[in-house]
Each structure stands twice: as C-alpha cells, then as structure tokens.
C-alpha cells in the first residue's frame, strides 16, 4: 500500500474516487480509487471470460470480431475497464463532502454549484478522452454506438427515442457544469491512459475500428460488465484501503485473489459419454432406475445427437411417459456437443417447480463431467427461499480476513431471502452459509441472490424467468447472459396463454440468436402452437446467420457512426408437417424441420360421463369409490367453486376431504403440496384410502399424482386431458372394484350436451377460459357418448380439432358458438397488442442497445409486480397476514410460533422468513371497480410499518391484520383465514 504524494507532486487523477463509504465517528475513512476499480473490473472481465463464460457465449462476441476470440476478450476487458469513467465528474465526485474537499485542495478540481449526481459514462465517450490526448482533441473516428452502449453505467436506462439519444450524447459537450472541463478533462484522459496501459489494452482500441458488435454481442458484453463490476465492487473480495493511500498490487493479481475468494463453481463440462452410450445405460446411471429407456426417451437422445447445430426440440407425448427424463438426457447430449454449462428448467407454477427441483437435482448430482469441484444450482420463484431442500444445500464460502467478512453467520439463510445486493457500490454484508466437502451440488452464496441467480449453472424456475428475457426491464441483460450458457428446457408449454406466448416467442428468438438449444414439452400441443414455436426460433436463427461484419455493407446512424447493415430478406418459414402421429418429436436445426414418431404403446381407455347439475349429484357419484377405499380428485376452475365443493363434501365425509388451491398463505400452500405428492405420488407412502381431494388448476400440471376417479369442471380440451393424466396414472396400482375402469366425470355445465339446446358453461369457467373453447370441448366430448376416450391415440386429434377451424357441434349450437368465437378473437387480439407494450425488441431490429429499454417496465430482477408483466394481470395482489391481538402482532396459529412481531423495528432474518411464509394472494375481483379499490387500499395502507421498508422482502408489502378469531375487514369486504380453507373474502 502506498501513500499518495504531497499536494505539490500529486497527479490529480489519482484523487478521483470510486467508493468512499462513510466511516463511524472517529474511525478511519476507507476508499477505492477510481483507477483501481476500473483496472479491477477490466481484469475481472478477463477472468469471467476465461473461466466462467463458456464457449457458446464467447462465440457470439467472437463472431463479430472476425471469429477471433482473443480480440473479443480484449474488447470485453476494455469495455469493463471504462464502464465507470462517469465517476470522474463533478456530479459524482462531489457527493461526499470530505472527498470533494480533498480533491479541491490537493488536486485543484473546481465545482459548479449546479453539479448533480447521475452522469452517464456514455456521454464521456463522446468527449475528447483518448489515450495520450488532453483537452480538445477530436472525437475518436469510427467509434461505434455499440461500445458506448456496453460501457454505460449499469444503473441507468437508455434514452428512448433516436432524437433523445442524439441529444443526450451531444449535450455532453456543453454540460461542463456537470461533467467538468479543463482539469476534469485532463484527469479523465489521464485515467483512460493509465487504465489502458496498466491492462495492456491498446490493441483492443485498434480492434474496435474494424469490429462491429451486433446487438446480441452488446447484450452479453453488457451483462459481463455488470457481473464483473458487482464482483469488483464487493469490498470483501476487493478490499478497500485507507483514504488517500493506493494499492501496490498488480490488477491481475488483485483480480485473481478476489475471484478465487468468490469461488464460483467452475462451469460443468459434459463428457462425451452421452454421445455414444446406449440411452438405457444413460437413464439408469443418471436417474438410479433399473429399467430400460422407452421409445420417446430413445428418440429424444437420437434427435439431440442428430442436430447439426443448436436447435429446437419439441417433445409431445402422453402424460406419465417420462418426458422429464427424456428432456434431461437430450439436454446432456446437447451440452456435450455444443459446450453448454447446465440447464434452465422452466415450469408453469411454483408447486411444479418445487416438485421438479429434487428430480433435476438428482440428475445434476449424477452427471459425469470433466470439471472439478462444486456444481451450482438455483431454484427461482417467489417462495424459493422457503423450499427446505433448496435451503438445505451448502453455500460454500471461502474464509476471508477482510473487514467486511467479520461476524459472518455460517448458518445464514439463502440470499434470496432478501439481504444482499452486491450490485450497489456499498459495503453490503454477505452471508457465509454452510460449508462442506468439496465437489458437491451447492446453492452458491452469490448466485442464490435474486439478481445473481441467473448466473447459476443450472436453474429450476417458473417459466416466468425465461419469459422475462423478453421483457424490456433493467438488468434484462443478466437473464440473457445466464440463458446463453444453458440448455433451456420448458415443460407444459401448452400452458402459455396468448399473453404469455407473445413473450415466449420473443424469448425464443433471442435464445436462437445466441445459439441456445431449447427443448419444449407438452402432452397436448396444438398445431398452431407448434408452428409458432418453430417460426419464433427460426427467426432468431436467421438473425444470427444474417448479420454480416462486412465493412462494405454498413450504414451510418443518427450520430454519423458506422454500424453493420442487417439484411431484411424474409424467405418463407420452414414447413411444419401436420399429422396425428403421437407421440412425436419435432426438431428444428439449421433451418430444417424433422419429425420422428414413437409407437403409441399400450392403449388406455377412459370412460367419459356427464355429471348432473343437481345439488347432491357429486356426492352420489363419488360415494361408491370412496366407500370401497378408493381416492377421488375433484378439479374446479375457480377457488370459490372449489371451496363450495369442499364444504359440501366435508359435510358428508369429514376429515377425509382435503382442499388445495392458490389462496393459502405460503406456509400452508407448501404443506398442502408436500402432502399431495407424498400421499398420491408413486409408491405407497401415504394413506390414500377413502380420500377426496378438491383442487383448482394446481393439480393439473407436472405433478406425478394418481387418483382412482376424476371429476373435473369443463375446461379447454388440452387441460381436460392434462387432468385425465392424474387419473389411474400408475398401472401397477390395485384399484377398488367401482374404479376398475378409469372414469372422468365432466361437470360445470347447466345440462349435459344435447342436440336440442346449447349447454351453458358455469360462469366462473367462462371468466377463466372464455366460452369459445369450452363449447368446442363440450361438443368434442359429447362424441364419446357410448364409447371410451382412448389414450394416447385420441390426444392429438382432440387438440387439433378443438383449436382448429373445423365446425363442431350440432346445428342448433352454431349461432352461440359463432358469437363466442368473435368474443374470443377480440380478446386474443387485445391481449397480443397489450402484451407487446413492454416486450423487448427482436434480435437484429437495431444495431445498438441505445434505446433498448424503450417503455421500460422497471426492475424485473427484484420486483414481483414487474415480473407479473409476462402473465396477463388479473388484478390480484399479495398481502402478509398477521394476527393483531392485545399483545401486539403475531403469526398465524398454524406456525406454532408465539414470537412477537414488532412494528417499530426491522424484523430479524428468521422472522422475515416467517413473514414471507405468511403471504397470500388476494383475488383480483376485490379491486374490480374504482370504489372498491380505493376502500381496500385505504384500509391496507393503515398497516404501514416504516421500519419494515428497509427489507427487500417486506418493503412496500401490504399487510392484512386479522383479529384473534382470524377475521377482519378490507374495504367493503369481510375477510377470514382458515388453515384448511384458505383466505375467504365476502362482500
């Protein structure tokens, strides 16, 4: 460590600071000089590039640098080394009075009274700041917008309109009161000189004259810079030094120590075994089973092996055939062939993500690899930190001796509980977590934070986290960087509605642009959905191959800067064959579509019956099965209807009836999900005899549960078939005589379908699904009067006919069905239009990221409200439910925890975790009109606890207080909570 020279000999640029946290009274001030932080970040970028980024993502950038990976690496390091040059300005440096005074006294820096915080580093790249130059040298010729976009300060958004972008860049020449001129220009030039010389980046500057960075390269480089900056900003890994001292360490040595202290797991490197081994051997080794791979699983492996380049694989097969195992076997093949480091496994709901977590974890643990050490994993959804299996994983933290590592709590919860925000330039504490033997699967302490979770090698998540890659939100580049390293697997893809499909298609375009393989699965994929998936991926692939770094084919943007020209040729899309082959696998690779069909296997017949709308019809229908010791699943389309059904059946069978839906607090919902899987899953774990489960749609997706009899409200045909997938799923299980044949009873109509009268679907079902596909489904199921539905043969036919243009139903239905179709088309068109407002632009649409976040939606990495943008909003919202008695606030009784919850102090970590488990979703119809909304929010806003606002989990969170009887008011509504029924809301 070196003390800076006296005032007369000081080089002013050495006084410019990057970090200077306020000390406690009487303590020494510590700092990080800006030149140190810049060289740290540039050196960390090189380590990220070499040891973490991976070949596929590196190749995207290298392709824009003439295929030269070394040039691409150095351009990335240059961008990282210049990313915070905006701190060498009056606006930033004047924020800390002590630092400002010292810079004025020792360095001769002058301030304007109008200087303010918030200077964008891009502005300074437009100013004379070339290495070796001082003052008024001309702007560097040929400097592309792309470079400025990559080095912008990562906390600022880009200007929206082209005119705004030009004005923002041009005003840098006149805004000297904010940026500073004279001694400030000299200091910035000297800083750039120092950083480039110190890191040996002069050749990188010359390379920028010919390199033309595409939007995809800019996305990835921007994310790499953010990642490197977060690491280099963490004082635990890059220690501060006493103010006005300097570090004697070489940047590479300092970066190496910090990087090694962070100890990110080295990327998984798949072995070549999966490319040649028999699929049955792979299945046994990866999943610990003793049977052979079925035909679907074999075809998945063969399809992956046959891909000439990364592409799209669609797996369509009946429920329970082993699509999960097929997808993971194929993912291993694709990772081995193309160099990917893990998987992103996206599922439709939190419950299905939790259920899939242990299955993927087992595969991840059993995978061979040429890498050594830990293997990282992350679970991503709103209540991931409550998952005990995830929380129980070791976190692996190296022991450090820096000041910020003191008093580390080795048993601290996951960072996703909401404590660490390493992305801010402050000394944030970081939790140590449990330590264990090297070489295991870990939820690494850094990649388990919300913003950094994208950087885990394998991620199991709700599909929202893939759809958010298509949302114009701050730090969206981080999602792109994470996905660019992974094979992406999307389960139950049919569950994406019109709104979600807008984002899904755009996300697929970007994944294809990066050359990321995607595996999408469904038992019930409509032909139009199949075509849309193929076309979206093909658009992205064409954007990848159409970008030319040809200097003879360039254009000038509004600032007169050279940019690559993107050809606008739009050849026809590859044809996707339509057939009723099933199971089927569709592959798109290199612009060519290939289909493979598997043998259908043993047929399974399901009897379809219509359930009367009479009050006691349900009880009479299920009674023989329950009395004989069988188990029944009743699926309702709305929570209200599920609760009514539960109470009706509870009056007859008492505690043998259970209820599960989405309107339970997280604590109860997780308990319900665990019980459902343990009792009705494979094997004979729980007591299933005489049980009735009433559920909403939470029971229809990705859950390996098995019931003897199914009763379901009418829903679109693909969802009915999904629900049938929970009916007698395991053939080896014995059944009571009344359930000797699989039966599905269809409810939710005012009368069974007939030729004479159009049936009226239940009102709540129409609200959820619309009348169009309900009537088409009713007409299709009416055709099974007197004959069984046959699985899997009937699945593709029914789905194709329901979602096609074929007229269905008797003549007397046609007028009603035509009106329903018009309403559906209008709703669909509105949804498509409205969903595009915050959608990220397509790859290749522009040559620079400037303006990328037009209509930016906010911070999707941390805001649950923004994350919901990729799903069509129903107006619902979450509240924390607490009991307000004479002793203060308490948790709900089922927590069996009598600790007081204080309003006037921030909750500790354990209490905060319990409060997160106390959240429940309030239905959207509660704010169905303006008057109700005002009253509800007025009541809830009374429960504003100032000290809670410091918590990333609880800050801004609405709180619902109930009395000791667990009842209360919320505007015009009476609310009550019951651990068996959930949240009740009545007007």
Short mmCIF file of N, CA and C in Angstrom, two decimals, residues 466-585:
data_model
loop_
_atom_site.label_atom_id
_atom_site.label_comp_id
_atom_site.label_asym_id
_atom_site.label_seq_id
_atom_site.Cartn_x
_atom_site.Cartn_y
_atom_site.Cartn_z
N UNK A 466 -37.90 -17.35 -17.74
CA UNK A 466 -37.47 -17.40 -19.13
C UNK A 466 -38.21 -16.35 -19.94
N UNK A 467 -39.49 -16.17 -19.67
CA UNK A 467 -40.27 -15.16 -20.39
C UNK A 467 -39.74 -13.76 -20.12
N UNK A 468 -39.20 -13.54 -18.93
CA UNK A 468 -38.68 -12.21 -18.59
C UNK A 468 -37.48 -11.83 -19.44
N UNK A 469 -36.88 -12.78 -20.13
CA UNK A 469 -35.81 -12.45 -21.07
C UNK A 469 -36.34 -11.67 -22.26
N UNK A 470 -37.67 -11.63 -22.42
CA UNK A 470 -38.29 -10.86 -23.50
C UNK A 470 -38.94 -9.59 -22.99
N UNK A 471 -38.73 -9.24 -21.73
CA UNK A 471 -39.33 -8.05 -21.14
C UNK A 471 -38.29 -6.94 -21.08
N UNK A 472 -38.67 -5.77 -21.56
CA UNK A 472 -37.76 -4.63 -21.53
C UNK A 472 -37.67 -4.11 -20.11
N UNK A 473 -36.72 -4.64 -19.35
CA UNK A 473 -36.57 -4.28 -17.94
C UNK A 473 -35.10 -4.10 -17.63
N UNK A 474 -34.84 -3.33 -16.61
CA UNK A 474 -33.45 -3.15 -16.20
C UNK A 474 -32.83 -4.49 -15.84
N UNK A 475 -31.59 -4.65 -16.21
CA UNK A 475 -30.84 -5.87 -15.96
C UNK A 475 -31.39 -7.08 -16.72
N UNK A 476 -32.20 -6.85 -17.76
CA UNK A 476 -32.62 -7.97 -18.59
C UNK A 476 -31.42 -8.65 -19.22
N UNK A 477 -30.33 -7.89 -19.40
CA UNK A 477 -29.13 -8.49 -19.99
C UNK A 477 -28.60 -9.61 -19.12
N UNK A 478 -28.83 -9.56 -17.81
CA UNK A 478 -28.35 -10.61 -16.92
C UNK A 478 -29.05 -11.93 -17.21
N UNK A 479 -30.34 -11.84 -17.49
CA UNK A 479 -31.08 -13.06 -17.84
C UNK A 479 -30.54 -13.64 -19.14
N UNK A 480 -30.23 -12.78 -20.09
CA UNK A 480 -29.71 -13.26 -21.36
C UNK A 480 -28.36 -13.95 -21.17
N UNK A 481 -27.52 -13.37 -20.34
CA UNK A 481 -26.22 -13.99 -20.10
C UNK A 481 -26.36 -15.35 -19.45
N UNK A 482 -27.24 -15.46 -18.45
CA UNK A 482 -27.43 -16.76 -17.82
C UNK A 482 -27.95 -17.80 -18.78
N UNK A 483 -28.99 -17.45 -19.57
CA UNK A 483 -29.58 -18.40 -20.50
C UNK A 483 -28.63 -18.76 -21.64
N UNK A 484 -27.73 -17.85 -22.00
CA UNK A 484 -26.79 -18.12 -23.10
C UNK A 484 -25.79 -19.20 -22.74
N UNK A 485 -25.72 -19.59 -21.46
CA UNK A 485 -24.79 -20.63 -21.02
C UNK A 485 -25.50 -21.97 -20.81
N UNK A 486 -26.81 -22.02 -21.00
CA UNK A 486 -27.58 -23.19 -20.58
C UNK A 486 -28.39 -23.79 -21.73
N UNK A 487 -28.64 -25.09 -21.64
CA UNK A 487 -29.66 -25.71 -22.47
C UNK A 487 -30.99 -25.41 -21.79
N UNK A 488 -31.93 -24.85 -22.54
CA UNK A 488 -33.21 -24.41 -21.96
C UNK A 488 -34.26 -25.50 -22.17
N UNK A 489 -34.91 -25.91 -21.08
CA UNK A 489 -35.97 -26.91 -21.12
C UNK A 489 -37.25 -26.26 -20.58
N UNK A 490 -38.33 -26.32 -21.34
CA UNK A 490 -39.60 -25.72 -20.94
C UNK A 490 -40.66 -26.81 -20.91
N UNK A 491 -41.25 -27.03 -19.74
CA UNK A 491 -42.24 -28.09 -19.56
C UNK A 491 -43.65 -27.50 -19.61
N UNK A 492 -44.61 -28.35 -19.98
CA UNK A 492 -46.03 -27.95 -20.05
C UNK A 492 -46.19 -26.67 -20.87
N UNK A 493 -45.58 -26.64 -22.04
CA UNK A 493 -45.53 -25.42 -22.83
C UNK A 493 -46.91 -24.99 -23.30
N UNK A 494 -47.85 -25.92 -23.35
CA UNK A 494 -49.21 -25.58 -23.77
C UNK A 494 -49.88 -24.62 -22.79
N UNK A 495 -49.36 -24.54 -21.54
CA UNK A 495 -50.00 -23.71 -20.52
C UNK A 495 -49.84 -22.22 -20.79
N UNK A 496 -48.99 -21.85 -21.74
CA UNK A 496 -48.81 -20.43 -22.07
C UNK A 496 -50.04 -19.92 -22.82
N UNK A 497 -50.69 -18.91 -22.25
CA UNK A 497 -51.84 -18.33 -22.93
C UNK A 497 -51.38 -17.32 -23.98
N UNK A 498 -52.32 -16.63 -24.60
CA UNK A 498 -51.98 -15.69 -25.67
C UNK A 498 -50.98 -14.64 -25.19
N UNK A 499 -51.20 -14.09 -24.02
CA UNK A 499 -50.32 -13.06 -23.48
C UNK A 499 -48.90 -13.61 -23.30
N UNK A 500 -48.81 -14.76 -22.64
CA UNK A 500 -47.50 -15.36 -22.36
C UNK A 500 -46.80 -15.75 -23.65
N UNK A 501 -47.56 -16.18 -24.65
CA UNK A 501 -46.96 -16.62 -25.90
C UNK A 501 -46.25 -15.47 -26.62
N UNK A 502 -46.75 -14.24 -26.43
CA UNK A 502 -46.08 -13.08 -27.02
C UNK A 502 -44.65 -13.00 -26.50
N UNK A 503 -44.48 -13.20 -25.20
CA UNK A 503 -43.15 -13.14 -24.60
C UNK A 503 -42.35 -14.41 -24.88
N UNK A 504 -43.03 -15.54 -24.89
CA UNK A 504 -42.34 -16.80 -25.17
C UNK A 504 -41.71 -16.78 -26.55
N UNK A 505 -42.46 -16.32 -27.54
CA UNK A 505 -41.94 -16.28 -28.91
C UNK A 505 -40.72 -15.36 -29.01
N UNK A 506 -40.79 -14.19 -28.38
CA UNK A 506 -39.66 -13.26 -28.45
C UNK A 506 -38.45 -13.83 -27.69
N UNK A 507 -38.69 -14.48 -26.56
CA UNK A 507 -37.58 -15.10 -25.83
C UNK A 507 -36.92 -16.19 -26.67
N UNK A 508 -37.71 -16.96 -27.40
CA UNK A 508 -37.14 -17.98 -28.27
C UNK A 508 -36.29 -17.36 -29.37
N UNK A 509 -36.73 -16.23 -29.89
CA UNK A 509 -35.93 -15.55 -30.91
C UNK A 509 -34.54 -15.21 -30.37
N UNK A 510 -34.49 -14.67 -29.17
CA UNK A 510 -33.20 -14.30 -28.60
C UNK A 510 -32.35 -15.53 -28.28
N UNK A 511 -32.99 -16.58 -27.78
CA UNK A 511 -32.24 -17.80 -27.49
C UNK A 511 -31.63 -18.37 -28.77
N UNK A 512 -32.42 -18.38 -29.84
CA UNK A 512 -31.89 -18.85 -31.11
C UNK A 512 -30.77 -17.95 -31.62
N UNK A 513 -30.91 -16.65 -31.38
CA UNK A 513 -29.85 -15.72 -31.80
C UNK A 513 -28.52 -16.05 -31.13
N UNK A 514 -28.58 -16.48 -29.88
CA UNK A 514 -27.36 -16.86 -29.16
C UNK A 514 -26.91 -18.29 -29.46
N UNK A 515 -27.73 -19.03 -30.22
CA UNK A 515 -27.40 -20.42 -30.49
C UNK A 515 -27.64 -21.33 -29.31
N UNK A 516 -28.68 -21.04 -28.52
CA UNK A 516 -29.01 -21.84 -27.34
C UNK A 516 -29.99 -22.94 -27.73
N UNK A 517 -29.70 -24.20 -27.42
CA UNK A 517 -30.67 -25.26 -27.71
C UNK A 517 -31.87 -25.15 -26.76
N UNK A 518 -33.06 -25.40 -27.28
CA UNK A 518 -34.28 -25.32 -26.49
C UNK A 518 -35.05 -26.62 -26.65
N UNK A 519 -35.48 -27.19 -25.53
CA UNK A 519 -36.33 -28.38 -25.52
C UNK A 519 -37.65 -27.98 -24.91
N UNK A 520 -38.74 -28.12 -25.64
CA UNK A 520 -40.08 -27.76 -25.14
C UNK A 520 -40.95 -29.00 -25.15
N UNK A 521 -41.74 -29.17 -24.08
CA UNK A 521 -42.51 -30.40 -23.93
C UNK A 521 -43.98 -30.12 -23.64
N UNK A 522 -44.82 -31.00 -24.09
CA UNK A 522 -46.24 -30.93 -23.79
C UNK A 522 -46.89 -32.25 -24.15
N UNK A 523 -47.94 -32.57 -23.43
CA UNK A 523 -48.76 -33.71 -23.83
C UNK A 523 -49.83 -33.29 -24.81
N UNK A 524 -50.11 -31.99 -24.86
CA UNK A 524 -51.28 -31.52 -25.62
C UNK A 524 -50.95 -30.23 -26.36
N UNK A 525 -50.10 -30.30 -27.33
CA UNK A 525 -49.68 -29.12 -28.07
C UNK A 525 -50.54 -28.95 -29.32
N UNK A 526 -51.16 -27.78 -29.44
CA UNK A 526 -51.98 -27.51 -30.61
C UNK A 526 -51.09 -27.27 -31.83
N UNK A 527 -51.55 -27.62 -33.03
CA UNK A 527 -50.72 -27.43 -34.23
C UNK A 527 -50.27 -25.98 -34.42
N UNK A 528 -51.14 -25.02 -34.12
CA UNK A 528 -50.75 -23.62 -34.29
C UNK A 528 -49.66 -23.23 -33.30
N UNK A 529 -49.71 -23.76 -32.08
CA UNK A 529 -48.65 -23.51 -31.11
C UNK A 529 -47.32 -24.09 -31.59
N UNK A 530 -47.38 -25.28 -32.16
CA UNK A 530 -46.16 -25.92 -32.68
C UNK A 530 -45.54 -25.05 -33.76
N UNK A 531 -46.37 -24.57 -34.65
CA UNK A 531 -45.87 -23.72 -35.74
C UNK A 531 -45.27 -22.43 -35.20
N UNK A 532 -45.94 -21.79 -34.25
CA UNK A 532 -45.44 -20.54 -33.70
C UNK A 532 -44.09 -20.74 -33.01
N UNK A 533 -43.92 -21.83 -32.30
CA UNK A 533 -42.64 -22.10 -31.63
C UNK A 533 -41.52 -22.26 -32.66
N UNK A 534 -41.80 -23.02 -33.70
CA UNK A 534 -40.79 -23.25 -34.74
C UNK A 534 -40.44 -21.93 -35.43
N UNK A 535 -41.44 -21.16 -35.78
CA UNK A 535 -41.17 -19.92 -36.50
C UNK A 535 -40.41 -18.91 -35.64
N UNK A 536 -40.75 -18.84 -34.35
CA UNK A 536 -40.03 -17.91 -33.47
C UNK A 536 -38.56 -18.29 -33.38
N UNK A 537 -38.28 -19.55 -33.20
CA UNK A 537 -36.87 -19.97 -33.09
C UNK A 537 -36.15 -19.75 -34.41
N UNK A 538 -36.83 -20.01 -35.51
CA UNK A 538 -36.19 -19.84 -36.82
C UNK A 538 -35.89 -18.36 -37.09
N UNK A 539 -36.76 -17.46 -36.64
CA UNK A 539 -36.47 -16.04 -36.81
C UNK A 539 -35.17 -15.66 -36.11
N UNK A 540 -35.00 -16.16 -34.90
CA UNK A 540 -33.77 -15.87 -34.18
C UNK A 540 -32.55 -16.48 -34.83
N UNK A 541 -32.70 -17.69 -35.34
CA UNK A 541 -31.58 -18.33 -36.03
C UNK A 541 -31.19 -17.53 -37.27
N UNK A 542 -32.17 -17.04 -38.01
CA UNK A 542 -31.86 -16.26 -39.21
C UNK A 542 -31.22 -14.92 -38.86
N UNK A 543 -31.62 -14.35 -37.73
CA UNK A 543 -30.96 -13.13 -37.30
C UNK A 543 -29.48 -13.40 -37.01
N UNK A 544 -29.19 -14.59 -36.52
CA UNK A 544 -27.79 -14.94 -36.22
C UNK A 544 -26.97 -15.08 -37.49
N UNK A 545 -27.51 -15.74 -38.48
CA UNK A 545 -26.72 -16.01 -39.68
C UNK A 545 -26.75 -14.86 -40.67
N UNK A 546 -27.69 -13.91 -40.49
CA UNK A 546 -27.81 -12.84 -41.49
C UNK A 546 -26.93 -11.63 -41.18
N UNK A 547 -26.49 -11.49 -39.93
CA UNK A 547 -25.65 -10.35 -39.58
C UNK A 547 -24.27 -10.54 -40.17
N UNK A 548 -23.81 -9.58 -40.93
CA UNK A 548 -22.51 -9.65 -41.59
C UNK A 548 -21.61 -8.54 -41.06
N UNK A 549 -20.44 -8.89 -40.63
CA UNK A 549 -19.45 -7.89 -40.20
C UNK A 549 -18.63 -7.46 -41.41
N UNK A 550 -19.34 -7.06 -42.46
CA UNK A 550 -18.71 -6.71 -43.72
C UNK A 550 -18.62 -5.19 -43.83
N UNK A 551 -17.42 -4.69 -43.86
CA UNK A 551 -17.24 -3.23 -43.87
C UNK A 551 -17.77 -2.59 -45.15
N UNK A 552 -18.04 -3.40 -46.17
CA UNK A 552 -18.60 -2.83 -47.40
C UNK A 552 -20.11 -2.69 -47.31
N UNK A 553 -20.68 -3.25 -46.24
CA UNK A 553 -22.14 -3.20 -46.08
C UNK A 553 -22.47 -2.59 -44.74
N UNK A 554 -22.26 -1.29 -44.63
CA UNK A 554 -22.51 -0.61 -43.38
C UNK A 554 -23.40 0.58 -43.63
N UNK A 555 -23.94 1.12 -42.57
CA UNK A 555 -24.72 2.34 -42.66
C UNK A 555 -24.31 3.24 -41.51
N UNK A 556 -24.72 4.51 -41.59
CA UNK A 556 -24.41 5.43 -40.52
C UNK A 556 -25.68 5.74 -39.74
N UNK A 557 -25.53 5.71 -38.39
CA UNK A 557 -26.69 6.02 -37.57
C UNK A 557 -26.84 7.53 -37.43
N UNK A 558 -27.79 7.96 -36.57
CA UNK A 558 -28.05 9.39 -36.43
C UNK A 558 -26.86 10.19 -35.95
N UNK A 559 -25.88 9.56 -35.29
CA UNK A 559 -24.71 10.28 -34.82
C UNK A 559 -23.57 10.19 -35.81
N UNK A 560 -23.81 9.61 -36.99
CA UNK A 560 -22.78 9.51 -38.01
C UNK A 560 -21.78 8.40 -37.78
N UNK A 561 -22.17 7.39 -36.96
CA UNK A 561 -21.23 6.34 -36.60
C UNK A 561 -21.50 5.08 -37.42
N UNK A 562 -20.43 4.37 -37.75
CA UNK A 562 -20.56 3.18 -38.59
C UNK A 562 -21.23 2.05 -37.82
N UNK A 563 -22.16 1.40 -38.49
CA UNK A 563 -22.86 0.27 -37.89
C UNK A 563 -23.09 -0.79 -38.96
N UNK A 564 -23.19 -2.08 -38.56
CA UNK A 564 -23.44 -3.13 -39.55
C UNK A 564 -24.84 -3.01 -40.13
N UNK A 565 -24.97 -3.39 -41.36
CA UNK A 565 -26.28 -3.40 -42.01
C UNK A 565 -26.88 -4.79 -41.86
N UNK A 566 -28.11 -4.84 -41.41
CA UNK A 566 -28.81 -6.10 -41.23
C UNK A 566 -29.71 -6.34 -42.43
N UNK A 567 -29.46 -7.38 -43.22
CA UNK A 567 -30.31 -7.65 -44.37
C UNK A 567 -31.76 -7.87 -43.96
N UNK A 568 -32.69 -7.44 -44.76
CA UNK A 568 -34.11 -7.54 -44.46
C UNK A 568 -34.79 -8.63 -45.30
N UNK A 569 -34.02 -9.59 -45.76
CA UNK A 569 -34.60 -10.66 -46.56
C UNK A 569 -35.47 -11.54 -45.67
N UNK A 570 -36.67 -11.85 -46.13
CA UNK A 570 -37.58 -12.65 -45.34
C UNK A 570 -38.06 -13.84 -46.15
N UNK A 571 -37.22 -14.87 -46.29
CA UNK A 571 -37.67 -16.06 -47.00
C UNK A 571 -38.75 -16.78 -46.20
N UNK A 572 -39.47 -17.63 -46.86
CA UNK A 572 -40.57 -18.34 -46.20
C UNK A 572 -40.04 -19.21 -45.07
N UNK A 573 -40.87 -19.40 -44.09
CA UNK A 573 -40.51 -20.22 -42.94
C UNK A 573 -40.56 -21.70 -43.31
N UNK A 574 -39.77 -22.53 -42.63
CA UNK A 574 -39.83 -23.98 -42.91
C UNK A 574 -41.21 -24.54 -42.58
N UNK A 575 -41.64 -25.45 -43.37
CA UNK A 575 -42.96 -26.05 -43.18
C UNK A 575 -42.92 -27.03 -42.01
N UNK A 576 -43.94 -26.94 -41.16
CA UNK A 576 -44.06 -27.87 -40.03
C UNK A 576 -45.16 -28.86 -40.38
N UNK A 577 -44.81 -30.11 -40.66
CA UNK A 577 -45.82 -31.08 -41.09
C UNK A 577 -46.91 -31.26 -40.03
N UNK A 578 -48.15 -31.31 -40.47
CA UNK A 578 -49.27 -31.57 -39.57
C UNK A 578 -49.70 -33.02 -39.74
N UNK A 579 -49.78 -33.71 -38.64
CA UNK A 579 -50.25 -35.09 -38.65
C UNK A 579 -50.74 -35.42 -37.25
N UNK A 580 -51.39 -36.54 -37.14
CA UNK A 580 -51.87 -37.00 -35.84
C UNK A 580 -50.94 -38.06 -35.26
N UNK A 581 -49.70 -38.12 -35.76
CA UNK A 581 -48.72 -39.03 -35.16
C UNK A 581 -48.50 -38.63 -33.71
N UNK A 582 -48.41 -39.62 -32.84
CA UNK A 582 -48.30 -39.34 -31.42
C UNK A 582 -47.89 -40.61 -30.71
N UNK A 583 -46.89 -40.53 -29.85
CA UNK A 583 -46.02 -39.40 -29.52
C UNK A 583 -45.18 -38.97 -30.74
N UNK A 584 -44.76 -37.71 -30.73
CA UNK A 584 -43.96 -37.20 -31.84
C UNK A 584 -42.91 -36.25 -31.30
N UNK A 585 -41.78 -36.22 -32.00
CA UNK A 585 -40.71 -35.30 -31.67
C UNK A 585 -40.40 -34.49 -32.92
#
